[in-house]
Amino acid sequence: MKERKIFYGWLIVAIATLALLISNGLSIGGFPVFYKSIRQEFVQIGAVDSNQAESFIGFGASLTFLTAGIISPFAGWLIHKFSVKRMAVMGCVILGTALVLHSQTTSPTLVYVSRMLMGASLGFVGVLAMTVLVANWFVRRRGTAIGILLTGTSFGGVLIPLFTAPLITMYGWRTAMLLVSLVIWLALIPCLILLVKNSPSEIGLLPDGDNQTPLKTQVTPTASTGLTLFEAMKTPIFWIFSLCAALIFYPIFVTSQQFILYLQTDKVGLSAEAGALAQSALFFVSVLGKFLFGFLSDKIPPTRVMLLCCSIMFLGTLFLINLTSKTAFMFLIPFGMGYGGTFVLLQRLVADYFGNKDYPKILGVITVVETIGAATGGILTGRLADSAGGDYTQAFSLVIAVTGAALLIVIILNFMANNINNKSNSEHQGASELR
């Protein structure tokens, strides 16, 4: 009896997950642990006015996310033209360079440049690129595979603060930033170069490990199905889905980037260490949400799973109405679970709604829209906090409202998806009767 080998696609998932852990962890998810030290030093040396310190942090974070979104369509085109592997290695070089630059500068302008470079790197070694890579390897188990993949963004938020915070205490934020950047050069780049294959056909396999026969001429059958970018943009569901993504990423981004600063205000009163722990807790819980809801989306209609996730997110935000140190984690747990699930479903539903033909390009355009929502949240939250003397209460009240609006859009999406399915079933039934 022939021994069954483990499908190579699962190694691809592992490497892609590591890529997200490092890239998102060092540029978005785990980066807020540096914020307090950066803010204090730049105010102390007079590089930033104390009345604009929160906006300085919020604008920098928004620049990273906004740049990632703006570059996504271009990155999607390059990935389609060349390969995920080549673009991912280039993204690693950009990210490593950005961290070195940020660690050495005392200029707010150069901080913004480095944050933009971090965003640019995410176009090539972030969620878009790694989702495209994994989607090439899986069809039937796509929800599970993407769910596992996107835990990388959460694990980055869990692990980076836990080992970076002690480094900041011992060596200062600048040396700590240089030290953590070594993981890009010494771990991630070698893994990408030596182990990644762009598609199963490169080594004679089919998606999901089906019929694993070493036929080098075998071509993956999933790349030619679905809508082109322009065809997708003509459908109402494209624009409703894009608006949904923007509204969902507003609270996700604000919470993952600026909630740690809210926790350390006098009103809530958590220490820097406790804030870092809360940051890690948010991403740890989101890991569970990504895996659980990604798995569920293979079992029940993904749009229904999206509705469940967004409902949990909204219910969690209600604890922000009177936030204290005791209720902070009561907000983080349901919000993190729901946020993890919506993050997975947004990536999956692009492929489910529009197919694989122009998947990198379509996902790239939708990423632009969702990053506009995220960047708007980051900038607006910083300005509202500055206008309130550093108090984030009003800014996070807006998070509640935006999450509620996202839930309403997801309900609309469910009705639209049901109508599409019913129409498709009727067409199939009619075709069967004609036969």
Tab-separated table of C-alpha atoms in Angstrom:
chain	number	residue	atom	x	y	z
A	1	MET	CA	0.000	0.000	0.000
A	2	LYS	CA	1.424	3.362	-1.080
A	3	GLU	CA	2.103	5.814	1.721
A	4	ARG	CA	0.125	9.030	1.335
A	5	LYS	CA	2.343	12.110	1.314
A	6	ILE	CA	1.427	15.416	2.898
A	7	PHE	CA	0.259	17.837	0.214
A	8	TYR	CA	2.961	20.429	-0.553
A	9	GLY	CA	0.296	23.124	-0.439
A	10	TRP	CA	0.250	22.921	3.350
A	11	LEU	CA	3.942	23.841	3.411
A	12	ILE	CA	3.051	26.811	1.205
A	13	VAL	CA	0.376	27.781	3.757
A	14	ALA	CA	2.955	27.549	6.564
A	15	ILE	CA	5.483	29.762	4.756
A	16	ALA	CA	2.808	32.255	3.701
A	17	THR	CA	1.572	32.395	7.309
A	18	LEU	CA	5.125	33.084	8.484
A	19	ALA	CA	5.360	35.839	5.870
A	20	LEU	CA	2.226	37.518	7.237
A	21	LEU	CA	3.377	37.057	10.820
A	22	ILE	CA	6.603	38.921	10.069
A	23	SER	CA	5.434	41.492	7.506
A	24	ASN	CA	2.166	42.511	9.180
A	25	GLY	CA	3.621	42.043	12.653
A	26	LEU	CA	6.511	44.431	12.013
A	27	SER	CA	4.534	47.039	10.086
A	28	ILE	CA	0.972	46.982	11.468
A	29	GLY	CA	-0.162	44.437	14.073
A	30	GLY	CA	2.815	44.487	16.429
A	31	PHE	CA	4.148	47.944	15.634
A	32	PRO	CA	1.970	49.889	18.134
A	33	VAL	CA	4.191	48.620	20.974
A	34	PHE	CA	6.748	51.167	19.712
A	35	TYR	CA	4.318	54.095	19.670
A	36	LYS	CA	4.599	55.381	23.218
A	37	SER	CA	8.413	55.443	23.153
A	38	ILE	CA	8.489	57.096	19.720
A	39	ARG	CA	5.924	59.691	20.739
A	40	GLN	CA	7.727	60.565	23.962
A	41	GLU	CA	11.134	60.941	22.296
A	42	PHE	CA	9.885	63.031	19.364
A	43	VAL	CA	8.013	65.364	21.728
A	44	GLN	CA	11.023	65.551	24.063
A	45	ILE	CA	13.473	66.528	21.305
A	46	GLY	CA	11.016	69.076	19.907
A	47	ALA	CA	10.461	67.279	16.591
A	48	VAL	CA	6.717	67.052	17.275
A	49	ASP	CA	4.473	69.463	19.161
A	50	SER	CA	2.892	67.871	22.224
A	51	ASN	CA	-0.551	69.072	21.076
A	52	GLN	CA	-0.171	67.083	17.862
A	53	ALA	CA	1.473	63.945	19.255
A	54	GLU	CA	-1.580	61.699	18.821
A	55	SER	CA	-2.101	62.908	15.261
A	56	PHE	CA	1.589	62.234	14.528
A	57	ILE	CA	1.159	58.604	15.561
A	58	GLY	CA	-2.250	58.178	13.912
A	59	PHE	CA	-1.130	59.750	10.638
A	60	GLY	CA	1.955	57.549	10.435
A	61	ALA	CA	-0.099	54.406	11.001
A	62	SER	CA	-2.653	55.526	8.428
A	63	LEU	CA	0.089	56.208	5.885
A	64	THR	CA	1.246	52.599	6.151
A	65	PHE	CA	-2.196	51.220	5.554
A	66	LEU	CA	-3.149	53.760	2.896
A	67	THR	CA	0.053	53.169	0.926
A	68	ALA	CA	-0.558	49.419	1.074
A	69	GLY	CA	-3.993	49.972	-0.390
A	70	ILE	CA	-2.933	52.403	-3.103
A	71	ILE	CA	-0.139	50.122	-4.288
A	72	SER	CA	-2.301	46.989	-4.217
A	73	PRO	CA	-3.682	47.239	-7.796
A	74	PHE	CA	-0.135	47.785	-9.112
A	75	ALA	CA	1.130	44.924	-6.943
A	76	GLY	CA	-1.702	42.703	-8.173
A	77	TRP	CA	-0.732	43.471	-11.777
A	78	LEU	CA	2.946	42.701	-11.092
A	79	ILE	CA	2.051	39.445	-9.323
A	80	HIS	CA	-0.128	38.485	-12.290
A	81	LYS	CA	2.653	39.393	-14.762
A	82	PHE	CA	5.632	37.945	-12.901
A	83	SER	CA	5.117	35.779	-9.788
A	84	VAL	CA	4.193	35.955	-6.122
A	85	LYS	CA	7.600	34.592	-5.149
A	86	ARG	CA	9.625	37.326	-6.862
A	87	MET	CA	7.383	40.108	-5.613
A	88	ALA	CA	7.402	38.737	-2.047
A	89	VAL	CA	11.205	38.785	-1.902
A	90	MET	CA	11.176	42.368	-3.163
A	91	GLY	CA	8.600	43.264	-0.494
A	92	CYS	CA	10.878	41.844	2.209
A	93	VAL	CA	13.781	44.028	1.043
A	94	ILE	CA	11.533	47.115	1.123
A	95	LEU	CA	10.253	46.307	4.629
A	96	GLY	CA	13.717	45.643	6.039
A	97	THR	CA	14.978	48.917	4.581
A	98	ALA	CA	12.002	50.817	6.034
A	99	LEU	CA	12.664	49.522	9.556
A	100	VAL	CA	16.343	50.462	9.366
A	101	LEU	CA	15.434	53.976	8.172
A	102	HIS	CA	12.798	54.441	10.884
A	103	SER	CA	15.197	53.312	13.612
A	104	GLN	CA	17.746	55.977	12.693
A	105	THR	CA	15.680	59.083	11.951
A	106	THR	CA	14.735	62.026	14.175
A	107	SER	CA	12.656	63.671	11.435
A	108	PRO	CA	8.853	63.254	11.318
A	109	THR	CA	9.075	63.485	7.524
A	110	LEU	CA	11.433	60.502	7.350
A	111	VAL	CA	9.208	58.631	9.803
A	112	TYR	CA	6.362	59.142	7.348
A	113	VAL	CA	8.585	57.997	4.462
A	114	SER	CA	9.499	54.822	6.350
A	115	ARG	CA	5.831	54.175	7.195
A	116	MET	CA	4.977	54.547	3.500
A	117	LEU	CA	7.722	52.067	2.611
A	118	MET	CA	6.246	49.632	5.135
A	119	GLY	CA	2.906	50.027	3.399
A	120	ALA	CA	4.496	49.493	-0.016
A	121	SER	CA	6.088	46.274	1.229
A	122	LEU	CA	2.678	44.930	2.249
A	123	GLY	CA	1.524	45.147	-1.350
A	124	PHE	CA	4.113	42.504	-2.230
A	125	VAL	CA	4.498	40.352	0.891
A	126	GLY	CA	1.245	41.122	2.718
A	127	VAL	CA	-2.294	39.779	2.715
A	128	LEU	CA	-3.002	40.292	-0.993
A	129	ALA	CA	0.093	38.464	-2.231
A	130	MET	CA	-0.097	35.604	0.254
A	131	THR	CA	-3.835	35.111	-0.296
A	132	VAL	CA	-3.251	34.888	-4.044
A	133	LEU	CA	-0.490	32.330	-3.424
A	134	VAL	CA	-2.654	30.133	-1.177
A	135	ALA	CA	-5.706	30.494	-3.456
A	136	ASN	CA	-3.569	29.038	-6.267
A	137	TRP	CA	-3.028	25.897	-4.189
A	138	PHE	CA	-6.543	25.316	-2.793
A	139	VAL	CA	-10.118	25.279	-4.091
A	140	ARG	CA	-12.264	22.875	-2.019
A	141	ARG	CA	-10.388	23.671	1.190
A	142	ARG	CA	-9.821	27.326	0.386
A	143	GLY	CA	-11.707	28.651	3.427
A	144	THR	CA	-9.694	26.520	5.839
A	145	ALA	CA	-6.398	27.311	4.093
A	146	ILE	CA	-7.026	31.073	4.003
A	147	GLY	CA	-8.248	30.956	7.610
A	148	ILE	CA	-4.959	29.357	8.676
A	149	LEU	CA	-2.991	31.798	6.507
A	150	LEU	CA	-4.569	34.909	7.976
A	151	THR	CA	-3.801	33.806	11.516
A	152	GLY	CA	-0.330	35.030	10.552
A	153	THR	CA	-1.457	38.648	10.802
A	154	SER	CA	-2.800	37.918	14.273
A	155	PHE	CA	0.204	35.941	15.470
A	156	GLY	CA	2.327	38.895	14.397
A	157	GLY	CA	0.261	41.087	16.693
A	158	VAL	CA	0.564	38.524	19.493
A	159	LEU	CA	4.262	37.698	19.308
A	160	ILE	CA	5.900	40.951	18.201
A	161	PRO	CA	4.763	42.945	21.286
A	162	LEU	CA	5.686	40.114	23.665
A	163	PHE	CA	9.347	39.944	22.671
A	164	THR	CA	9.716	43.550	21.452
A	165	ALA	CA	8.517	45.239	24.674
A	166	PRO	CA	11.403	43.762	26.759
A	167	LEU	CA	13.884	44.749	24.026
A	168	ILE	CA	12.605	48.330	24.138
A	169	THR	CA	13.008	48.356	27.934
A	170	MET	CA	16.557	46.992	27.763
A	171	TYR	CA	17.963	48.738	24.686
A	172	GLY	CA	15.550	51.512	23.693
A	173	TRP	CA	13.117	51.515	20.784
A	174	ARG	CA	15.705	52.244	18.087
A	175	THR	CA	17.949	49.252	18.819
A	176	ALA	CA	14.894	47.059	19.407
A	177	MET	CA	13.579	47.968	15.954
A	178	LEU	CA	16.893	47.037	14.346
A	179	LEU	CA	17.013	43.733	16.200
A	180	VAL	CA	13.507	42.635	15.217
A	181	SER	CA	14.201	43.567	11.577
A	182	LEU	CA	16.821	40.788	11.440
A	183	VAL	CA	14.055	38.193	11.261
A	184	ILE	CA	13.271	39.444	7.747
A	185	TRP	CA	16.822	39.038	6.460
A	186	LEU	CA	17.717	35.837	8.316
A	187	ALA	CA	14.438	33.873	8.270
A	188	LEU	CA	11.783	35.074	5.860
A	189	ILE	CA	13.804	35.800	2.714
A	190	PRO	CA	15.615	32.402	2.758
A	191	CYS	CA	12.285	30.554	3.218
A	192	LEU	CA	10.695	32.374	0.289
A	193	ILE	CA	13.631	31.795	-2.044
A	194	LEU	CA	14.236	28.143	-1.209
A	195	LEU	CA	10.776	26.698	-0.598
A	196	VAL	CA	7.981	28.650	-2.284
A	197	LYS	CA	6.372	27.413	-5.521
A	198	ASN	CA	3.852	29.724	-7.170
A	199	SER	CA	1.325	27.021	-8.100
A	200	PRO	CA	0.820	23.255	-7.884
A	201	SER	CA	1.528	22.888	-11.610
A	202	GLU	CA	5.166	23.892	-11.017
A	203	ILE	CA	5.746	20.524	-9.361
A	204	GLY	CA	3.145	18.496	-11.273
A	205	LEU	CA	0.297	18.648	-8.736
A	206	LEU	CA	-3.323	19.793	-8.692
A	207	PRO	CA	-5.038	22.085	-6.146
A	208	ASP	CA	-5.996	20.498	-2.798
A	209	GLY	CA	-3.678	17.573	-3.523
A	210	ASP	CA	-6.211	15.928	-5.834
A	211	ASN	CA	-4.801	13.240	-8.138
A	212	GLN	CA	-1.248	13.870	-7.049
A	213	THR	CA	0.410	12.429	-10.136
A	214	PRO	CA	3.758	13.850	-11.241
A	215	LEU	CA	2.554	15.221	-14.584
A	216	LYS	CA	4.729	18.220	-15.345
A	217	THR	CA	2.411	19.263	-18.167
A	218	GLN	CA	-0.622	19.442	-15.903
A	219	VAL	CA	-2.137	22.932	-15.788
A	220	THR	CA	-4.064	24.280	-12.820
A	221	PRO	CA	-7.717	24.530	-13.908
A	222	THR	CA	-8.704	27.377	-11.613
A	223	ALA	CA	-6.943	30.351	-13.190
A	224	SER	CA	-9.345	30.927	-16.111
A	225	THR	CA	-12.734	30.961	-14.379
A	226	GLY	CA	-14.712	33.989	-13.228
A	227	LEU	CA	-15.012	37.681	-14.122
A	228	THR	CA	-12.432	40.138	-15.317
A	229	LEU	CA	-11.826	43.245	-13.212
A	230	PHE	CA	-13.975	45.426	-15.486
A	231	GLU	CA	-16.775	42.877	-15.571
A	232	ALA	CA	-16.745	42.683	-11.775
A	233	MET	CA	-16.841	46.485	-11.458
A	234	LYS	CA	-20.063	46.554	-13.499
A	235	THR	CA	-21.892	44.450	-10.882
A	236	PRO	CA	-23.715	46.077	-7.927
A	237	ILE	CA	-22.342	43.478	-5.521
A	238	PHE	CA	-18.778	44.674	-6.231
A	239	TRP	CA	-19.504	48.177	-4.915
A	240	ILE	CA	-21.657	47.014	-1.994
A	241	PHE	CA	-18.910	44.568	-1.016
A	242	SER	CA	-16.238	47.285	-1.335
A	243	LEU	CA	-18.224	49.639	0.912
A	244	CYS	CA	-18.630	46.797	3.398
A	245	ALA	CA	-14.853	46.222	3.398
A	246	ALA	CA	-14.161	49.925	4.011
A	247	LEU	CA	-16.602	50.085	6.939
A	248	ILE	CA	-15.201	46.907	8.501
A	249	PHE	CA	-11.580	47.972	8.205
A	250	TYR	CA	-12.286	51.313	9.921
A	251	PRO	CA	-12.874	49.727	13.379
A	252	ILE	CA	-10.344	46.938	12.789
A	253	PHE	CA	-7.562	49.397	12.016
A	254	VAL	CA	-8.425	51.886	14.751
A	255	THR	CA	-8.645	49.156	17.387
A	256	SER	CA	-5.466	47.356	16.341
A	257	GLN	CA	-3.440	50.572	16.064
A	258	GLN	CA	-4.774	53.108	18.591
A	259	PHE	CA	-6.669	51.174	21.237
A	260	ILE	CA	-3.372	50.533	23.041
A	261	LEU	CA	-3.008	54.327	23.469
A	262	TYR	CA	-6.586	54.593	24.767
A	263	LEU	CA	-5.814	51.935	27.365
A	264	GLN	CA	-2.855	53.960	28.658
A	265	THR	CA	-4.822	57.199	29.158
A	266	ASP	CA	-5.689	58.369	32.675
A	267	LYS	CA	-9.322	57.371	32.145
A	268	VAL	CA	-8.544	53.669	31.662
A	269	GLY	CA	-5.212	53.608	33.487
A	270	LEU	CA	-3.376	50.551	32.163
A	271	SER	CA	0.427	50.464	32.249
A	272	ALA	CA	2.537	50.150	29.113
A	273	GLU	CA	3.134	46.470	29.900
A	274	ALA	CA	-0.575	45.818	30.439
A	275	GLY	CA	-1.329	47.680	27.216
A	276	ALA	CA	1.101	45.444	25.321
A	277	LEU	CA	-0.589	42.402	26.880
A	278	ALA	CA	-3.993	43.687	25.773
A	279	GLN	CA	-2.621	44.246	22.264
A	280	SER	CA	-1.399	40.650	22.196
A	281	ALA	CA	-4.738	39.415	23.584
A	282	LEU	CA	-6.643	41.139	20.770
A	283	PHE	CA	-4.598	39.385	18.119
A	284	PHE	CA	-4.563	36.059	19.960
A	285	VAL	CA	-8.364	35.985	20.071
A	286	SER	CA	-8.503	36.972	16.406
A	287	VAL	CA	-6.407	33.882	15.601
A	288	LEU	CA	-9.227	31.739	16.962
A	289	GLY	CA	-11.765	33.716	14.963
A	290	LYS	CA	-9.809	33.377	11.724
A	291	PHE	CA	-9.385	29.640	12.029
A	292	LEU	CA	-12.907	28.910	13.335
A	293	PHE	CA	-14.822	31.060	10.865
A	294	GLY	CA	-12.549	30.133	7.961
A	295	PHE	CA	-13.357	26.472	8.670
A	296	LEU	CA	-17.082	27.237	9.020
A	297	SER	CA	-17.082	28.994	5.647
A	298	ASP	CA	-16.259	25.621	4.031
A	299	LYS	CA	-19.324	24.090	5.695
A	300	ILE	CA	-22.051	26.766	5.454
A	301	PRO	CA	-22.580	29.720	3.073
A	302	PRO	CA	-19.658	32.161	3.580
A	303	THR	CA	-21.914	35.242	3.435
A	304	ARG	CA	-23.878	33.856	6.408
A	305	VAL	CA	-20.615	33.354	8.293
A	306	MET	CA	-19.721	36.968	7.491
A	307	LEU	CA	-23.013	38.095	9.044
A	308	LEU	CA	-22.273	36.118	12.213
A	309	CYS	CA	-18.772	37.585	12.495
A	310	CYS	CA	-19.886	41.173	11.987
A	311	SER	CA	-22.690	40.741	14.545
A	312	ILE	CA	-20.176	39.545	17.142
A	313	MET	CA	-17.921	42.517	16.340
A	314	PHE	CA	-20.756	44.985	16.831
A	315	LEU	CA	-21.885	43.438	20.114
A	316	GLY	CA	-18.304	43.701	21.353
A	317	THR	CA	-18.134	47.425	20.583
A	318	LEU	CA	-21.015	48.083	22.991
A	319	PHE	CA	-18.521	47.636	25.851
A	320	LEU	CA	-16.806	50.811	24.598
A	321	ILE	CA	-19.764	52.890	25.788
A	322	ASN	CA	-18.285	53.078	29.303
A	323	LEU	CA	-14.793	51.658	28.954
A	324	THR	CA	-12.764	50.888	32.085
A	325	SER	CA	-9.751	48.721	32.779
A	326	LYS	CA	-12.167	45.928	33.778
A	327	THR	CA	-14.354	46.108	30.659
A	328	ALA	CA	-11.438	46.517	28.219
A	329	PHE	CA	-10.985	42.778	27.823
A	330	MET	CA	-14.762	42.264	27.621
A	331	PHE	CA	-14.569	44.404	24.478
A	332	LEU	CA	-11.424	42.766	23.110
A	333	ILE	CA	-12.622	39.146	23.240
A	334	PRO	CA	-15.804	39.338	21.093
A	335	PHE	CA	-14.386	42.088	18.898
A	336	GLY	CA	-11.216	40.095	18.254
A	337	MET	CA	-13.186	36.942	17.407
A	338	GLY	CA	-15.461	38.809	15.006
A	339	TYR	CA	-12.629	40.802	13.469
A	340	GLY	CA	-10.640	37.624	12.810
A	341	GLY	CA	-13.584	36.061	11.011
A	342	THR	CA	-14.482	39.096	8.894
A	343	PHE	CA	-10.828	39.434	7.866
A	344	VAL	CA	-10.832	35.894	6.457
A	345	LEU	CA	-14.247	36.200	4.826
A	346	LEU	CA	-13.380	39.439	3.028
A	347	GLN	CA	-10.476	37.699	1.285
A	348	ARG	CA	-12.438	34.539	0.536
A	349	LEU	CA	-15.595	36.196	-0.759
A	350	VAL	CA	-13.659	38.048	-3.466
A	351	ALA	CA	-12.781	34.672	-5.009
A	352	ASP	CA	-16.264	33.251	-4.344
A	353	TYR	CA	-18.113	36.227	-5.871
A	354	PHE	CA	-15.842	36.991	-8.818
A	355	GLY	CA	-13.717	33.872	-9.475
A	356	ASN	CA	-9.989	33.452	-10.054
A	357	LYS	CA	-9.526	34.940	-13.532
A	358	ASP	CA	-8.570	38.420	-12.276
A	359	TYR	CA	-8.427	37.635	-8.570
A	360	PRO	CA	-5.189	39.590	-7.818
A	361	LYS	CA	-6.482	42.679	-9.661
A	362	ILE	CA	-9.982	42.590	-8.145
A	363	LEU	CA	-8.633	42.022	-4.650
A	364	GLY	CA	-6.170	44.863	-5.251
A	365	VAL	CA	-8.908	47.346	-6.140
A	366	ILE	CA	-11.071	46.301	-3.177
A	367	THR	CA	-8.001	46.619	-0.962
A	368	VAL	CA	-7.699	50.267	-2.044
A	369	VAL	CA	-11.268	50.919	-0.901
A	370	GLU	CA	-10.853	49.137	2.431
A	371	THR	CA	-7.598	50.936	3.162
A	372	ILE	CA	-9.272	54.285	2.521
A	373	GLY	CA	-11.740	53.301	5.234
A	374	ALA	CA	-8.929	52.231	7.554
A	375	ALA	CA	-6.821	55.340	6.927
A	376	THR	CA	-9.835	57.576	7.459
A	377	GLY	CA	-10.368	55.872	10.812
A	378	GLY	CA	-6.744	56.282	11.885
A	379	ILE	CA	-6.523	59.971	10.950
A	380	LEU	CA	-9.946	60.866	12.354
A	381	THR	CA	-9.283	59.000	15.608
A	382	GLY	CA	-5.976	60.837	16.139
A	383	ARG	CA	-7.536	64.239	15.496
A	384	LEU	CA	-10.525	63.584	17.753
A	385	ALA	CA	-8.168	62.460	20.530
A	386	ASP	CA	-6.001	65.585	20.147
A	387	SER	CA	-9.058	67.845	20.215
A	388	ALA	CA	-10.140	66.143	23.450
A	389	GLY	CA	-6.754	66.576	25.128
A	390	GLY	CA	-5.645	62.994	24.520
A	391	ASP	CA	-8.985	61.387	25.491
A	392	TYR	CA	-10.111	58.699	23.038
A	393	THR	CA	-13.693	58.317	24.321
A	394	GLN	CA	-15.353	60.277	21.510
A	395	ALA	CA	-13.180	58.667	18.850
A	396	PHE	CA	-14.125	55.155	19.946
A	397	SER	CA	-17.810	56.083	20.158
A	398	LEU	CA	-17.522	56.587	16.419
A	399	VAL	CA	-16.082	53.064	16.148
A	400	ILE	CA	-19.383	51.747	17.547
A	401	ALA	CA	-21.387	53.649	14.915
A	402	VAL	CA	-19.191	52.558	11.983
A	403	THR	CA	-19.289	48.904	13.068
A	404	GLY	CA	-23.082	49.114	13.220
A	405	ALA	CA	-23.143	50.541	9.681
A	406	ALA	CA	-20.921	47.665	8.508
A	407	LEU	CA	-23.379	45.169	10.005
A	408	LEU	CA	-26.243	46.742	8.029
A	409	ILE	CA	-24.256	46.434	4.785
A	410	VAL	CA	-23.489	42.768	5.535
A	411	ILE	CA	-27.225	42.139	5.956
A	412	ILE	CA	-27.762	43.681	2.507
A	413	LEU	CA	-24.986	41.464	1.113
A	414	ASN	CA	-26.781	38.402	2.458
A	415	PHE	CA	-29.971	39.342	0.598
A	416	MET	CA	-27.985	39.986	-2.595
A	417	ALA	CA	-26.112	36.677	-2.301
A	418	ASN	CA	-29.390	34.816	-1.755
A	419	ASN	CA	-30.894	36.407	-4.875
A	420	ILE	CA	-27.819	35.493	-6.931
A	421	ASN	CA	-27.957	31.889	-5.694
A	422	ASN	CA	-31.693	31.620	-6.364
A	423	LYS	CA	-31.227	33.003	-9.888
A	424	SER	CA	-28.354	30.601	-10.528
A	425	ASN	CA	-30.388	27.634	-9.261
A	426	SER	CA	-33.339	28.628	-11.479
A	427	GLU	CA	-31.086	28.842	-14.534
A	428	HIS	CA	-29.624	25.416	-13.796
A	429	GLN	CA	-33.098	23.971	-13.300
A	430	GLY	CA	-34.292	25.491	-16.579
A	431	ALA	CA	-31.309	24.107	-18.437
A	432	SER	CA	-32.006	20.644	-17.001
A	433	GLU	CA	-35.625	20.774	-18.152
A	434	LEU	CA	-34.563	21.750	-21.680
A	435	ARG	CA	-32.351	18.676	-21.790
